[in-house]
CSV table of C-alpha atoms in Angstrom, one decimal:
chain,number,residue,atom,x,y,z
A,1,GLY,CA,20.7,-41.9,-43.3
A,2,ASP,CA,19.8,-38.2,-43.4
A,3,SER,CA,20.0,-36.5,-46.8
A,4,VAL,CA,19.0,-33.2,-48.4
A,5,THR,CA,18.3,-32.7,-52.1
A,6,GLN,CA,18.4,-29.2,-53.6
A,7,MET,CA,17.5,-28.1,-57.1
A,8,GLU,CA,20.5,-27.7,-59.5
A,9,GLY,CA,21.7,-24.3,-60.2
A,10,PRO,CA,22.6,-21.8,-61.3
A,11,VAL,CA,19.3,-20.0,-61.0
A,12,THR,CA,19.4,-16.7,-63.0
A,13,LEU,CA,16.7,-14.1,-62.4
A,14,SER,CA,16.0,-10.5,-63.2
A,15,GLU,CA,15.7,-8.1,-60.3
A,16,GLU,CA,12.3,-8.1,-58.7
A,17,ALA,CA,11.5,-11.6,-60.0
A,18,PHE,CA,9.9,-14.2,-57.7
A,19,LEU,CA,12.4,-16.8,-56.4
A,20,THR,CA,11.8,-20.4,-55.4
A,21,ILE,CA,14.6,-22.8,-54.6
A,22,ASN,CA,13.4,-26.3,-54.0
A,23,CYS,CA,14.6,-28.5,-51.1
A,24,THR,CA,13.5,-31.9,-50.0
A,25,TYR,CA,14.8,-34.1,-47.3
A,26,THR,CA,15.0,-37.6,-46.0
A,27,ALA,CA,15.3,-38.1,-42.3
A,28,THR,CA,13.8,-40.2,-39.5
A,29,GLY,CA,11.9,-38.5,-36.7
A,30,TYR,CA,11.4,-34.7,-36.6
A,31,PRO,CA,14.5,-32.9,-37.9
A,32,SER,CA,15.1,-29.2,-37.7
A,33,LEU,CA,15.5,-27.5,-41.1
A,34,PHE,CA,17.7,-24.6,-42.1
A,35,TRP,CA,18.6,-22.4,-45.0
A,36,TYR,CA,22.2,-21.0,-45.0
A,37,VAL,CA,23.5,-18.4,-47.5
A,38,GLN,CA,27.1,-17.9,-48.7
A,39,TYR,CA,28.0,-14.6,-50.3
A,40,PRO,CA,31.1,-14.5,-52.5
A,41,GLY,CA,34.3,-14.9,-50.5
A,42,GLU,CA,32.5,-15.4,-47.2
A,43,GLY,CA,31.5,-18.2,-44.9
A,44,LEU,CA,28.0,-19.5,-44.6
A,45,GLN,CA,25.5,-17.6,-42.4
A,46,LEU,CA,22.1,-18.7,-41.2
A,47,LEU,CA,19.2,-17.2,-43.2
A,48,LEU,CA,16.3,-18.9,-41.5
A,49,LYS,CA,15.2,-22.0,-39.7
A,50,ALA,CA,12.2,-24.1,-38.7
A,51,THR,CA,12.1,-26.6,-35.9
A,52,LYS,CA,8.7,-28.4,-36.3
A,53,ALA,CA,6.1,-29.2,-38.9
A,54,ASP,CA,4.2,-26.2,-40.4
A,55,ASP,CA,6.6,-23.7,-38.9
A,56,LYS,CA,7.5,-20.9,-41.2
A,57,GLY,CA,11.0,-19.4,-41.0
A,58,SER,CA,11.5,-15.9,-42.4
A,59,ASN,CA,14.3,-13.3,-42.7
A,60,LYS,CA,15.2,-10.5,-45.0
A,61,GLY,CA,12.1,-11.2,-47.2
A,62,PHE,CA,12.9,-14.9,-47.6
A,63,GLU,CA,10.5,-17.5,-46.3
A,64,ALA,CA,10.4,-21.3,-46.0
A,65,THR,CA,7.7,-23.5,-44.6
A,66,TYR,CA,8.4,-26.9,-43.0
A,67,ARG,CA,6.2,-29.4,-44.8
A,68,LYS,CA,6.3,-32.8,-43.2
A,69,GLU,CA,3.8,-34.3,-45.6
A,70,THR,CA,5.9,-33.6,-48.6
A,71,THR,CA,9.3,-33.6,-46.7
A,72,SER,CA,10.1,-30.2,-48.2
A,73,PHE,CA,11.4,-26.8,-47.1
A,74,HIS,CA,11.4,-24.7,-50.2
A,75,LEU,CA,12.9,-21.2,-50.1
A,76,GLU,CA,10.9,-18.3,-51.5
A,77,LYS,CA,11.3,-14.6,-52.0
A,78,GLY,CA,8.7,-12.3,-53.6
A,79,SER,CA,11.1,-9.8,-55.2
A,80,VAL,CA,14.9,-10.6,-55.5
A,81,GLN,CA,17.6,-8.0,-55.6
A,82,VAL,CA,21.0,-8.0,-57.1
A,83,SER,CA,22.4,-8.2,-53.5
A,84,ASP,CA,20.7,-11.6,-53.1
A,85,SER,CA,23.2,-13.2,-55.5
A,86,ALA,CA,24.8,-15.9,-53.5
A,87,VAL,CA,24.8,-19.7,-52.9
A,88,TYR,CA,22.0,-21.0,-50.8
A,89,PHE,CA,22.3,-24.2,-48.8
A,90,CYS,CA,19.4,-26.2,-47.4
A,91,ALA,CA,20.3,-28.3,-44.3
A,92,LEU,CA,18.8,-30.5,-41.6
A,93,SER,CA,19.7,-31.7,-38.2
A,94,GLY,CA,18.3,-35.0,-37.3
A,95,THR,CA,19.2,-38.3,-35.8
A,96,ALA,CA,22.7,-38.1,-37.2
A,97,SER,CA,23.5,-35.5,-34.6
A,98,LYS,CA,25.1,-33.1,-37.1
A,99,LEU,CA,24.1,-30.7,-39.8
A,100,THR,CA,23.6,-32.4,-43.2
A,101,PHE,CA,23.9,-29.9,-46.0
A,102,GLY,CA,22.6,-30.0,-49.6
A,103,THR,CA,24.9,-29.3,-52.4
A,104,GLY,CA,24.0,-25.6,-52.7
A,105,THR,CA,22.1,-23.6,-55.3
A,106,ARG,CA,23.8,-20.6,-56.9
A,107,LEU,CA,21.5,-17.6,-57.5
A,108,GLN,CA,22.4,-14.9,-59.9
A,109,VAL,CA,20.2,-11.8,-60.0
A,110,THR,CA,20.7,-9.4,-62.9
A,111,LEU,CA,19.5,-5.8,-63.5
B,1,ASP,CA,31.8,-9.8,-31.1
B,2,ALA,CA,34.4,-10.4,-33.8
B,3,GLY,CA,32.9,-13.7,-35.0
B,4,VAL,CA,34.8,-16.8,-35.8
B,5,ILE,CA,38.3,-15.9,-36.8
B,6,GLN,CA,40.4,-18.1,-39.1
B,7,SER,CA,44.0,-17.8,-40.3
B,8,PRO,CA,45.5,-17.8,-42.7
B,9,ARG,CA,42.9,-16.7,-45.3
B,10,HIS,CA,44.9,-18.1,-48.1
B,11,GLU,CA,47.6,-20.7,-48.1
B,12,VAL,CA,49.6,-22.0,-51.0
B,13,THR,CA,52.0,-24.8,-50.4
B,14,GLU,CA,53.8,-27.6,-52.2
B,15,MET,CA,52.9,-31.2,-52.0
B,16,GLY,CA,54.5,-33.0,-49.0
B,17,GLN,CA,54.6,-29.9,-46.8
B,18,GLU,CA,52.8,-29.6,-43.5
B,19,VAL,CA,49.9,-27.2,-43.4
B,20,THR,CA,48.3,-25.8,-40.2
B,21,LEU,CA,45.0,-24.0,-40.2
B,22,ARG,CA,43.9,-22.0,-37.2
B,23,CYS,CA,40.5,-21.1,-35.7
B,24,LYS,CA,39.3,-18.9,-32.9
B,25,PRO,CA,35.6,-19.6,-32.1
B,26,ILE,CA,33.1,-17.2,-30.7
B,27,SER,CA,33.7,-16.7,-27.0
B,28,GLY,CA,31.3,-18.9,-24.9
B,29,HIS,CA,30.4,-21.3,-27.7
B,30,ASP,CA,30.6,-24.9,-26.6
B,31,TYR,CA,30.9,-26.5,-30.1
B,32,LEU,CA,33.5,-26.1,-32.8
B,33,PHE,CA,33.3,-27.6,-36.3
B,34,TRP,CA,35.7,-28.0,-39.1
B,35,TYR,CA,34.3,-28.3,-42.7
B,36,ARG,CA,35.8,-28.7,-46.1
B,37,GLN,CA,34.2,-27.3,-49.2
B,38,THR,CA,35.1,-28.4,-52.8
B,39,MET,CA,33.2,-28.1,-56.0
B,40,MET,CA,33.1,-31.9,-56.4
B,41,ARG,CA,32.0,-32.9,-52.9
B,42,GLY,CA,30.3,-29.8,-51.6
B,43,LEU,CA,30.4,-29.0,-47.9
B,44,GLU,CA,31.7,-31.9,-45.7
B,45,LEU,CA,32.0,-32.0,-41.9
B,46,LEU,CA,35.4,-33.2,-41.0
B,47,ILE,CA,35.3,-33.2,-37.2
B,48,TYR,CA,33.6,-31.4,-34.3
B,49,PHE,CA,34.4,-30.7,-30.7
B,50,ASN,CA,32.3,-30.2,-27.6
B,51,ASN,CA,33.9,-28.3,-24.7
B,52,ASN,CA,37.3,-28.9,-26.4
B,53,VAL,CA,36.8,-32.7,-26.7
B,54,PRO,CA,36.6,-34.3,-30.1
B,55,ILE,CA,33.2,-36.0,-30.5
B,56,ASP,CA,33.0,-37.2,-34.1
B,57,ASP,CA,36.0,-37.3,-36.4
B,58,SER,CA,34.4,-39.8,-38.9
B,59,GLY,CA,34.6,-37.2,-41.6
B,60,MET,CA,38.4,-36.8,-41.4
B,61,PRO,CA,39.5,-38.2,-44.8
B,62,GLU,CA,42.6,-40.0,-43.6
B,63,ASP,CA,45.4,-40.1,-41.1
B,64,ARG,CA,47.2,-37.2,-42.7
B,65,PHE,CA,44.5,-35.0,-41.2
B,66,SER,CA,44.5,-34.2,-37.5
B,67,ALA,CA,42.7,-31.6,-35.4
B,68,LYS,CA,43.2,-30.3,-31.9
B,69,MET,CA,41.5,-28.0,-29.5
B,70,PRO,CA,43.9,-27.3,-26.6
B,71,ASN,CA,41.5,-24.7,-25.1
B,72,ALA,CA,38.1,-23.1,-25.5
B,73,SER,CA,39.5,-20.3,-27.7
B,74,PHE,CA,41.7,-22.1,-30.2
B,75,SER,CA,41.7,-25.0,-32.6
B,76,THR,CA,44.0,-26.3,-35.3
B,77,LEU,CA,43.5,-28.5,-38.3
B,78,LYS,CA,46.8,-30.0,-39.6
B,79,ILE,CA,47.5,-31.8,-42.8
B,80,GLN,CA,50.8,-33.7,-43.0
B,81,PRO,CA,51.9,-34.4,-45.6
B,82,SER,CA,49.7,-32.3,-47.9
B,83,GLU,CA,48.6,-33.5,-51.3
B,84,PRO,CA,47.0,-31.6,-54.3
B,85,ARG,CA,43.7,-33.3,-53.7
B,86,ASP,CA,43.5,-31.5,-50.3
B,87,SER,CA,43.1,-28.2,-52.1
B,88,ALA,CA,39.8,-26.7,-50.9
B,89,VAL,CA,38.3,-24.1,-48.7
B,90,TYR,CA,38.3,-25.1,-45.0
B,91,PHE,CA,35.7,-23.5,-42.7
B,92,CYS,CA,35.6,-23.4,-39.0
B,93,ALA,CA,32.3,-22.8,-37.3
B,94,SER,CA,31.0,-22.6,-33.7
B,95,SER,CA,27.7,-22.9,-32.0
B,96,LEU,CA,26.5,-22.0,-28.6
B,97,PHE,CA,24.9,-25.0,-26.8
B,98,SER,CA,24.3,-27.8,-29.2
B,99,ILE,CA,25.1,-29.2,-32.6
B,100,THR,CA,21.7,-28.2,-33.8
B,101,ASP,CA,22.0,-24.5,-32.8
B,102,THR,CA,22.8,-21.9,-35.3
B,103,GLN,CA,26.4,-22.4,-36.5
B,104,TYR,CA,28.5,-19.3,-37.1
B,105,PHE,CA,31.0,-19.8,-39.8
B,106,GLY,CA,34.4,-18.1,-40.2
B,107,PRO,CA,35.5,-16.7,-43.5
B,108,GLY,CA,37.4,-19.8,-44.5
B,109,THR,CA,41.0,-20.7,-45.5
B,110,ARG,CA,41.5,-21.3,-49.2
B,111,LEU,CA,44.2,-24.0,-49.4
B,112,THR,CA,46.1,-24.7,-52.6
B,113,VAL,CA,48.5,-27.6,-52.7
B,114,LEU,CA,50.7,-27.5,-55.8
């Protein structure tokens, strides 16, 4: 069945550091891929998405490229801010006809 | 738009009591989802509706859980009787045209069963 594997957290970075959160997936066919973010005390909100191979999703300085050859969708940001502290979820929608979420990666950014 | 609205935001109850969680999706959205989030199991899809009809309830943990959507603007998730292991944050989400569209989440209901 469909599955998503994310790197374990928490990830702790200093402000302005480079961020990478790894995400790999298992799915048949051509799933759509998503990154959702959950700020403290809030629900999840879509950060970015990609619907086909080699697509790059981007938003608020975050980017992720749909790599079919490596079944990956890693999240990157060139310079993180304290306000980026949150939990990040990788997700896919494939043949299961629902969103399958990873376990989430907590990011903590310090001054 | 007000977004997805959930009530209550916090609920504390005793084991054995009935609990009802409420959700108002974004107007015009055809799909409504109920999720449960715990530290141990992460985010789990419990059930989802399309045009008020339950489509997939395979994630509902057991018969103590039930969900209804009597109209396009309201849904409930009921737990009867509640147990301590039901303690979690319950999210409602809605999407416009399909299950793979962007899902808009409510702020969640934090349920504590003593």
